[in-house]
Coordinates of N, CA and C in Angstrom, one line a residue:
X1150 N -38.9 1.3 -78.0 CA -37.6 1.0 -77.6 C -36.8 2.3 -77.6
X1151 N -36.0 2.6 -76.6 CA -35.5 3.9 -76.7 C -33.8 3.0 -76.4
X1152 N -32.5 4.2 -76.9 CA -31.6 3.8 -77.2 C -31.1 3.1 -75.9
X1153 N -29.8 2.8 -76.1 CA -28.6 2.2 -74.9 C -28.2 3.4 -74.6
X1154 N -27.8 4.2 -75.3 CA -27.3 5.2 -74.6 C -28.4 6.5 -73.7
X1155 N -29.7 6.6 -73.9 CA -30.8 6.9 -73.2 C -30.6 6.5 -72.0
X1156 N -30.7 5.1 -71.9 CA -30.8 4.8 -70.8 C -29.6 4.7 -70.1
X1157 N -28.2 4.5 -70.7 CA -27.2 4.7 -69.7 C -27.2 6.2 -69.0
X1158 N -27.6 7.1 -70.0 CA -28.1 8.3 -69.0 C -29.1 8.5 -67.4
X1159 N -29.9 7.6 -67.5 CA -31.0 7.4 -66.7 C -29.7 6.4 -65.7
X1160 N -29.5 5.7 -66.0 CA -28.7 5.2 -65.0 C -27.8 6.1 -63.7
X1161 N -26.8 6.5 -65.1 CA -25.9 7.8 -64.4 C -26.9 8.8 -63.8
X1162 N -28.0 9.1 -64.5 CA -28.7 10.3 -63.1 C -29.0 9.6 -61.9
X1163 N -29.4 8.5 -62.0 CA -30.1 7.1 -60.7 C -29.3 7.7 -59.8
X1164 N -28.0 7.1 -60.4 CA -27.1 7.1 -59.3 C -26.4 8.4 -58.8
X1165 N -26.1 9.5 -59.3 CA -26.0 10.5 -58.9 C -26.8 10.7 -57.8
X1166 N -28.4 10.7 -58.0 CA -29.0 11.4 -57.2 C -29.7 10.3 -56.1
X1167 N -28.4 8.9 -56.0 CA -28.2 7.4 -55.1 C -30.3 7.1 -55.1
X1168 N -30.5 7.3 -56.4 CA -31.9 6.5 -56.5 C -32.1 5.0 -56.2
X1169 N -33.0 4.3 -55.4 CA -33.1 2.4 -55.7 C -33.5 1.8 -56.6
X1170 N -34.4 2.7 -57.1 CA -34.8 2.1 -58.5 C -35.1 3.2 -59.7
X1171 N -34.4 2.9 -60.6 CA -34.9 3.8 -62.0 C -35.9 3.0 -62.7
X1172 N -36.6 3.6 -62.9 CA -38.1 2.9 -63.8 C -38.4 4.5 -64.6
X1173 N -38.1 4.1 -65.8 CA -37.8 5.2 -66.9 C -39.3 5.6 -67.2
X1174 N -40.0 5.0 -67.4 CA -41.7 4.9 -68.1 C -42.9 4.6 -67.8
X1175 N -44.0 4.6 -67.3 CA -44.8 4.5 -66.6 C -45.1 2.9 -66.0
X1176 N -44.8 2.3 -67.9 CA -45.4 0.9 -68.0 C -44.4 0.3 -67.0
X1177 N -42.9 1.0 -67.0 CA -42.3 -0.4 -66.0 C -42.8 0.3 -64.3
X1178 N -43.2 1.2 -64.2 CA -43.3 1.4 -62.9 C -44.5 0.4 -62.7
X1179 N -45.9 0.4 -63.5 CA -46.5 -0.5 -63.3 C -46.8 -1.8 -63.1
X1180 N -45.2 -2.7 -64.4 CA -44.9 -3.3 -63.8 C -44.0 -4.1 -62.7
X1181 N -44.0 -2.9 -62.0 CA -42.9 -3.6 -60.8 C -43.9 -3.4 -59.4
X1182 N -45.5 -2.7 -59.6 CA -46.1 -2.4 -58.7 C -46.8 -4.3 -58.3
X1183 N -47.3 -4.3 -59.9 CA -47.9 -5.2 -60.5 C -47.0 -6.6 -59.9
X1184 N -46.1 -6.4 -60.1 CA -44.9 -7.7 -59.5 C -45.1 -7.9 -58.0
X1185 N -44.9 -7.2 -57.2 CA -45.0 -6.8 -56.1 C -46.6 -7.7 -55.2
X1186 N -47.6 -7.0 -56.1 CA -49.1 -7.0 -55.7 C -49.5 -8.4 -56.4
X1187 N -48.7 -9.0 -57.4 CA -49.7 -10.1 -58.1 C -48.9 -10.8 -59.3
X1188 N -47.5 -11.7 -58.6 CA -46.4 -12.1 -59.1 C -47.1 -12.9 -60.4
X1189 N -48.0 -13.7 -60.0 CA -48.6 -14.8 -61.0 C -48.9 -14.3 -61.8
X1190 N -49.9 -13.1 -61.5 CA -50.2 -12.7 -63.1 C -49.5 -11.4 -63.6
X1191 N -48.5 -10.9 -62.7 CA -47.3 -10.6 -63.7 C -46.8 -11.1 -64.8
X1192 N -46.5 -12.6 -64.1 CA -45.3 -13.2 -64.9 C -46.3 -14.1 -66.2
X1193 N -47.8 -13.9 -66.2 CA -48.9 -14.5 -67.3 C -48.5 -13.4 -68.3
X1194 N -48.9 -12.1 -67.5 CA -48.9 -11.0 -68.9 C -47.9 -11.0 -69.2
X1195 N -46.7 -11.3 -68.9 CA -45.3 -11.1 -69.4 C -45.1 -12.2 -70.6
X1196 N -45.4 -13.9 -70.4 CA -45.5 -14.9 -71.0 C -46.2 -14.0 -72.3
X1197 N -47.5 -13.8 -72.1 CA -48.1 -13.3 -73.4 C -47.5 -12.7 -74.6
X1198 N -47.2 -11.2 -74.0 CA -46.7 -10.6 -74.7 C -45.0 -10.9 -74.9
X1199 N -44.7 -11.9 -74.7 CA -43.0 -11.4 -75.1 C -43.0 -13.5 -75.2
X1200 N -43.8 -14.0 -75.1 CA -43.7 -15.5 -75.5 C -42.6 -16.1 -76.3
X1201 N -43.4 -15.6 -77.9 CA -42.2 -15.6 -78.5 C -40.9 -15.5 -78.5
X1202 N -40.4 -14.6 -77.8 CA -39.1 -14.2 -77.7 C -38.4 -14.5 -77.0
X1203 N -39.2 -15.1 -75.4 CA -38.5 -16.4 -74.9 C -38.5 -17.5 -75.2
X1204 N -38.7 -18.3 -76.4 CA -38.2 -19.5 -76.7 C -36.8 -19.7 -76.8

């Protein structure tokens, strides 16, 4: 986990430099490839690991 304020930076650069999307770290670039190419089992591996934490 990296701070709030980290990423409000990443934000403010996005937009400066009028980016579409900021994807700070590999894993979310992969998953938004992943989203894109194979919703279902996106949203499986997602259930998995974070189950818990959507109840």
């Amino acid at each position: 986990m990296r701070s709030a304020e980290w990423m409000a930076e990443q934000i403010d650069q996005g937009l400066q430099r009028r980016k579409r999307w900021i994807l700070p770290d590999p894993i979310s670039r992969f998953g938004s490839l992943l989203w894109r190419i194979a919703p279902a089992l996106y949203l499986r591996q997602v259930r998995k690991r974070f189950g818990n934490e959507l109840r």
